[in-house]
Coordinates of C-alpha atoms and ligand atoms in Angstrom, one line a residue:
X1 CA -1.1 -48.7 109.8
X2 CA 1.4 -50.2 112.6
X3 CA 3.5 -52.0 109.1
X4 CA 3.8 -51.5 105.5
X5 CA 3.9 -55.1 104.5
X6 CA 2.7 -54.5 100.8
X7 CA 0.7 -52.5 98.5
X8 CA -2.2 -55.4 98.2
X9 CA -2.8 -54.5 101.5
X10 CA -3.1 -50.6 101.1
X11 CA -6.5 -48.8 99.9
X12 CA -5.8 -46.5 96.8
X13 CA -6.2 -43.0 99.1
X14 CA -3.5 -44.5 101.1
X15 CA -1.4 -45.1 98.2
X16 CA -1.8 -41.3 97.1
X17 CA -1.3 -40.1 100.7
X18 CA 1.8 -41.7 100.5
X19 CA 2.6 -40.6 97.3
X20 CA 2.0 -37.3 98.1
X21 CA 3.8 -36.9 101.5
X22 CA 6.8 -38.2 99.2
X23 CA 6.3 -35.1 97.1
X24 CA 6.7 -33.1 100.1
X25 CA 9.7 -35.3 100.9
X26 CA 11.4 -34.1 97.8
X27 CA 11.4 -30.6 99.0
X28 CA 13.7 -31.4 102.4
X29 CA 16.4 -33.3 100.1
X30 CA 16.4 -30.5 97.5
X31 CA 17.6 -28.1 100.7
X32 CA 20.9 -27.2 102.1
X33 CA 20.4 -28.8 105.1
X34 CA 18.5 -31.4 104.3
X35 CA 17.2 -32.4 107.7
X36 CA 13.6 -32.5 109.6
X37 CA 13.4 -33.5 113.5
X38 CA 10.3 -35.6 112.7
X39 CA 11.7 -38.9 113.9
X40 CA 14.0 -37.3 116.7
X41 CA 14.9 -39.7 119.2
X42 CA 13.3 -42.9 117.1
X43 CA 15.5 -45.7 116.3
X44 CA 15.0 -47.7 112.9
X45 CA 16.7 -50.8 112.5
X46 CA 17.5 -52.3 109.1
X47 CA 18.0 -55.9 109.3
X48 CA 18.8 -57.3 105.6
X49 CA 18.9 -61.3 105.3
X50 CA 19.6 -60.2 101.3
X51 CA 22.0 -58.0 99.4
X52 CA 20.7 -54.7 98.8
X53 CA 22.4 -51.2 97.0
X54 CA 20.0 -48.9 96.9
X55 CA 17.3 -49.6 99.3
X56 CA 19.1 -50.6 102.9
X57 CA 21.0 -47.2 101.8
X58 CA 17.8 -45.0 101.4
X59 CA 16.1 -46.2 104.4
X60 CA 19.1 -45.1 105.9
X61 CA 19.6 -41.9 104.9
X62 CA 15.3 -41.1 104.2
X63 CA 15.4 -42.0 108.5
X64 CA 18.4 -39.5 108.9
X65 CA 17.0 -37.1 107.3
X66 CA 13.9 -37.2 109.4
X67 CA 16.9 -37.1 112.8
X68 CA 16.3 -40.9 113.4
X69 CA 19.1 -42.7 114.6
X70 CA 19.7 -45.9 112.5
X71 CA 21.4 -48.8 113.1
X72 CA 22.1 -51.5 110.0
X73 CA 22.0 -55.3 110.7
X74 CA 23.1 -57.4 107.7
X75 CA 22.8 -61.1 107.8
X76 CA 25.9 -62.4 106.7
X77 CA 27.6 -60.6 109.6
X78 CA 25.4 -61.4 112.4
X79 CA 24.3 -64.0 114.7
X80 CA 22.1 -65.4 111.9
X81 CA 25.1 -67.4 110.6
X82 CA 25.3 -69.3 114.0
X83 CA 22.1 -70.2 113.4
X84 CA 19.5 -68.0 115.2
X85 CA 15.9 -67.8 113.7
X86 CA 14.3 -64.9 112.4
X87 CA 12.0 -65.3 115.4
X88 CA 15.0 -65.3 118.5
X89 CA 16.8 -62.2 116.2
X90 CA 13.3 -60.2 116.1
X91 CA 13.0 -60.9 120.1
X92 CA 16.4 -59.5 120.7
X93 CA 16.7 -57.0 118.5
X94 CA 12.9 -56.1 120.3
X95 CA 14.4 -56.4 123.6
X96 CA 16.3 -52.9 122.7
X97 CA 13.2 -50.9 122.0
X98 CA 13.8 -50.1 118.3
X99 CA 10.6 -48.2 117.3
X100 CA 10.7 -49.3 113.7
X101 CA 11.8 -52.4 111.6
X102 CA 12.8 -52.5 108.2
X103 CA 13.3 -55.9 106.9
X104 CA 14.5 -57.4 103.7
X105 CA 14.4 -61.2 103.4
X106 CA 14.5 -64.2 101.2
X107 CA 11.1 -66.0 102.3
X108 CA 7.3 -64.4 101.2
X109 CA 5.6 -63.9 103.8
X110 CA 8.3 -63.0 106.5
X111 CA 6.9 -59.6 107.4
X112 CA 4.0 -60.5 108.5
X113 CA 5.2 -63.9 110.6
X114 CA 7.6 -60.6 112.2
X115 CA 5.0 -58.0 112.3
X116 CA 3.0 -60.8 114.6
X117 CA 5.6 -61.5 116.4
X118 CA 6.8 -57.4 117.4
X119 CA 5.5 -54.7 118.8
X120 CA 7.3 -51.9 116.5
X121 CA 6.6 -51.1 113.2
X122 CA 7.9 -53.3 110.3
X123 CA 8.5 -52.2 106.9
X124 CA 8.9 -54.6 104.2
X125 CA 12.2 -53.9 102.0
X126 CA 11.4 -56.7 99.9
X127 CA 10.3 -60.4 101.1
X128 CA 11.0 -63.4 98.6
X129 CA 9.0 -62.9 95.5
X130 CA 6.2 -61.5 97.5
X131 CA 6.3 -57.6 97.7
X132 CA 8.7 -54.5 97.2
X133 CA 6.6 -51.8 98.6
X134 CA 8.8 -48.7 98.6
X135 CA 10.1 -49.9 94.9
X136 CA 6.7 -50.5 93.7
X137 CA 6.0 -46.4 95.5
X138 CA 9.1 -45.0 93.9
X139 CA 8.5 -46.4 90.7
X140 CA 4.9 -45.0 90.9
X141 CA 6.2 -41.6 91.8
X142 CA 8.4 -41.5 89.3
X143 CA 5.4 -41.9 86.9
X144 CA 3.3 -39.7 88.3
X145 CA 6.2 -37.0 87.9
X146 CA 6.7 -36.9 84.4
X147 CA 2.6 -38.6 83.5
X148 CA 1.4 -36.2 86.5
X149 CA -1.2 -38.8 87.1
X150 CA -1.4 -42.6 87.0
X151 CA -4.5 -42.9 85.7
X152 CA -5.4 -44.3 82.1
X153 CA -1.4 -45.1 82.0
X154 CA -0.1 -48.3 79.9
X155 CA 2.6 -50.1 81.7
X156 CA 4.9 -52.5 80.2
X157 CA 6.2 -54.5 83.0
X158 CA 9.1 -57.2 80.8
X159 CA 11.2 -60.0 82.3
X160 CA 11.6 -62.4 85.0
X161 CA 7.7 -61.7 86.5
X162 CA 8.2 -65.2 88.7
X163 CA 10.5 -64.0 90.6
X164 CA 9.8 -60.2 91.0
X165 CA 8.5 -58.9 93.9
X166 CA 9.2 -55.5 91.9
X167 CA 6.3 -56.4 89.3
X168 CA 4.0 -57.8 91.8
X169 CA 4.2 -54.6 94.1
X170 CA 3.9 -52.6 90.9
X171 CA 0.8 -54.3 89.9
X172 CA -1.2 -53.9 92.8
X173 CA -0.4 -50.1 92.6
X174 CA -0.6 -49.4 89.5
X175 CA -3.8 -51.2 88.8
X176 CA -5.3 -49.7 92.2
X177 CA -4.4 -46.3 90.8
X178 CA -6.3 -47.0 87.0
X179 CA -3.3 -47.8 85.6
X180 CA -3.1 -50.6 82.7
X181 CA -0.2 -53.1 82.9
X182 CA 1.0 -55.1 80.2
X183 CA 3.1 -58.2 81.2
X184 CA 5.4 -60.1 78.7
X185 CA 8.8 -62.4 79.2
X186 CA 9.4 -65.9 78.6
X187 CA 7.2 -68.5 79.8
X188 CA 9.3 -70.8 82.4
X189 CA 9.3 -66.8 84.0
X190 CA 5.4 -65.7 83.6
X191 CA 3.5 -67.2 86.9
X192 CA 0.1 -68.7 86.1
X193 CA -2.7 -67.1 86.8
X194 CA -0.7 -63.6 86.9
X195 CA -3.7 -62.1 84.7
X196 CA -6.4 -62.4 87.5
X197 CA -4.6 -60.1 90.1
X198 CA -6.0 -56.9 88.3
X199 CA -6.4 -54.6 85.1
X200 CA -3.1 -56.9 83.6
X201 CA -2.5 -58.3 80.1
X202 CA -0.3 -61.2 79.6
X203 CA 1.2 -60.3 75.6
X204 CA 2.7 -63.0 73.6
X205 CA 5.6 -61.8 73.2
X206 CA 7.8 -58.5 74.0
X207 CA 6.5 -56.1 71.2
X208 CA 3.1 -56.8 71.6
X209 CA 3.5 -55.9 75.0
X210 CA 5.5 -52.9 74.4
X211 CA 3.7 -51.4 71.2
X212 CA 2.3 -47.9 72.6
X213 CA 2.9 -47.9 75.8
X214 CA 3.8 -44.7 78.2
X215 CA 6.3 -46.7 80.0
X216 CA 8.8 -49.7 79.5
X217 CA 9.6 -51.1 83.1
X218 CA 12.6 -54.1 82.5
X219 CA 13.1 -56.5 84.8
X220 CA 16.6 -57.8 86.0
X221 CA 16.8 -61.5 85.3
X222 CA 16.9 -62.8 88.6
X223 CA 20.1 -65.2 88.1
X224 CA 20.5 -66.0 91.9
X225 CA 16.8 -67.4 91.6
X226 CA 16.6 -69.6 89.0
X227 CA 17.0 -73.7 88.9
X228 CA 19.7 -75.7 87.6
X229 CA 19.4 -74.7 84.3
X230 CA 18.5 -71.6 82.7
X231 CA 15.9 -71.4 79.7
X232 CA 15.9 -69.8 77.9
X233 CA 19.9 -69.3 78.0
X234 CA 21.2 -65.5 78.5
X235 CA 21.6 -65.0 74.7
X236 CA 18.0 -65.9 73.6
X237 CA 16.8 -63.8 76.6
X238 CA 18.6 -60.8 75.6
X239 CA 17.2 -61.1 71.8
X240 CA 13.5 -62.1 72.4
X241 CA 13.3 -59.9 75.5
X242 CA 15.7 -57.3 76.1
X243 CA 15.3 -53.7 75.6
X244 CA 17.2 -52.0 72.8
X245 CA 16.6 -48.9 70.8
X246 CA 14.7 -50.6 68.0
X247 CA 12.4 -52.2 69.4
X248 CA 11.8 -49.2 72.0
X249 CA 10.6 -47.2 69.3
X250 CA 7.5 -49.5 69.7
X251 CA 6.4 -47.9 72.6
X252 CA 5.3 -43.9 72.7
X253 CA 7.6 -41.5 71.6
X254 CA 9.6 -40.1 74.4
X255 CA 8.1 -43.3 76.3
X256 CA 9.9 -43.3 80.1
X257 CA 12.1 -46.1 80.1
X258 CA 12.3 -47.9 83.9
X259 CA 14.6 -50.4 85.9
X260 CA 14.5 -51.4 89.8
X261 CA 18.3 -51.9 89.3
X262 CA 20.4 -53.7 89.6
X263 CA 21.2 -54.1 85.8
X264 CA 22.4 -56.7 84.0
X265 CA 24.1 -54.5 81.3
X266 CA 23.7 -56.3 77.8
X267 CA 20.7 -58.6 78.6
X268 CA 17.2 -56.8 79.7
X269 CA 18.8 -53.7 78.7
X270 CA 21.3 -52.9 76.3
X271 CA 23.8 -50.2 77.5
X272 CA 22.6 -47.2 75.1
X273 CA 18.5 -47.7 76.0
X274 CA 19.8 -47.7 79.9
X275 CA 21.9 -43.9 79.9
X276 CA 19.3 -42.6 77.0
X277 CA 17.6 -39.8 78.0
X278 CA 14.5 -41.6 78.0
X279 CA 15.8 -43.9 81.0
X280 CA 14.6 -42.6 84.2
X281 CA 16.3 -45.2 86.6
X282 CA 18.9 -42.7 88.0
X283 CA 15.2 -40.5 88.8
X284 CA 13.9 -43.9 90.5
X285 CA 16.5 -43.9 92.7
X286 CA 16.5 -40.6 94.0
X287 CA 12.7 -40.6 94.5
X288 CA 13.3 -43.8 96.8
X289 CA 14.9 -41.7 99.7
X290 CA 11.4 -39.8 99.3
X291 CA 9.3 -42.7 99.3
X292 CA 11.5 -44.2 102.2
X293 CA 10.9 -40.9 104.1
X294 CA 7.3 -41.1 103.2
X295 CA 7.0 -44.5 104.6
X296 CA 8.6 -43.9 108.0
X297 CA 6.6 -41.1 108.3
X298 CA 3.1 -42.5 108.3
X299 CA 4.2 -45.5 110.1
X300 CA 5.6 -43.4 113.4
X301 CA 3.3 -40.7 112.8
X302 CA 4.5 -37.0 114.1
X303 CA 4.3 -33.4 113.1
X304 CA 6.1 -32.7 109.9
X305 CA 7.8 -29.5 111.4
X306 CA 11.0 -28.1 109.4
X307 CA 14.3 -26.8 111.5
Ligands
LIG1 N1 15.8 -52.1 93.5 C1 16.4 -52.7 94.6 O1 15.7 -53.2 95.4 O2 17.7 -52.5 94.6 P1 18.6 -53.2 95.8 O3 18.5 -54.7 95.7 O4 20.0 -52.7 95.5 O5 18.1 -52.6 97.1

């Protein structure tokens, strides 16, 4: 593939090659010097039209780590705020030969409108409430670590689902690699029709959806997403669908406990359930400079050859 726009697009032996070169990601970062000249003398760009933490920093650092050279475009402090469309900043930013786009922004279906538009490759970082592709890889690494295989998995996916590219990545993965996914949160925030994109449950409510299960993903209530007013309010939300250590003992014993971050402490997740031992968000993170790594990787191409 020239792009990784999402994982609806990628057959399941595509998923595990990627999933698998990530393993052998997490072998270079786990080294002294934790450095590979696979991408020498490649340029990525990262051009982020949205706030980001955690994934504009790990494409950054998986693309050092394979001796890229990077450069970071964020929106809010470049020409886009004079006005320039997504199509004149792809254009310029082409006319200096980058070899590889990563792009996060606010409108579905950006990546591909760009990755028509470019000759490079273009990774998606997360488009709208369309895809996360390296989040939904991460999260399915970090599964696979502790389950060692997806298969025959339950998935509780909780929370704002409308507005998730998180869950909808995570579905199509999860489901192409035999996992089951449960989904449950309140109804102004559970798409219709959600059910017919795989092997997916809609539950009634949060502990039907969570009874048993292997793993507990929680969704951040996406605030900066949501109309005028916000039903159900931030109190009923936290009760009827936040994760706490009662009703987590619903799930399996020892049942990984998951978040793409950022958290809203208190409501999805209470404080305790979030630095339990069970929670393997700090894990998800770290696996994301392998995924990221992973994903540069097979869209360049190149001998994996170690300094
Ligand atoms: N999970 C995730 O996408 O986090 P950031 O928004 O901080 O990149």
């Amino acid at each position: 593939h020239k792009d990784i726009i999402g994982l609806q697009d990628l057959a399941r032996e595509e998923i595990q090659l990627l999933l698998d070169t990530a393993d052998n990601m997490r072998e270079i970062n786990f080294r002294d010097i934790k450095k590979v000249p696979t991408l020498r003398g490649k340029t990525v760009v990262n051009v982020f039209y949205e706030a980001s933490t955690r994934t504009r920093t790990s494409f950054e650092i998986a693309a050092k780590r394979l001796s890229a050279d990077t450069i970071n475009i964020s929106a809010s402090t470049s020409s886009v705020t004079k006005g320039e469309t997504l199509s004149d900043t792809a254009r310029n930013i082409l006319a200096m030969k980058p070899d590889i786009i990563v792009m996060r922004h606010a409108a579905s279906g950006a990546h591909h409108y760009l990755a028509q538009r470019v000759s490079c490759s273009v990774i998606n970082a997360g488009d709208g409430a369309h895809e996360h592709p390296s989040q939904g890889l991460l999260d399915m690494l970090t599964m696979r670590q502790k389950f060692g295989t997806l298969e025959g998995l339950t998935v509780a996916i909780v929370g704002d689902i409308t507005h998730s590219r998180v869950a909808r990545s995570d579905i199509f993965g999860l489901t192409k690699m035999g996992a089951s996914v449960r989904l449950a949160g309140p109804p102004t925030m559970m798409p219709p029709g959600i059910e017919r994109l795989g092997n997916v449950t809609v539950c009634r409510d949060m502990r039907e959806a969570i009874e048993g299960v292997d793993v507990v993903m929680m969704l951040r209530i996406q605030l900066e997403r949501q109309g005028k007013t916000l039903l159900p309010t931030l109190r009923e939300y936290s009760r009827y669908y936040g994760l706490n250590p009662q009703n987590l003992k619903l799930a399996k014993p020892g049942a990984m406990v998951m978040h793409p971050g950022p958290i809203n402490r208190g409501v999805e997740l209470s404080s305790y359930v979030a630095d339990s031992d069970q929670s393997a968000i700090l894990t998800q993170v770290e696996n994301g400079v392998a995924v990221r790594m992973a994903m540069l990787y097979h869209v360049h191409g190149g001998e994996l050859a170690t300094e």
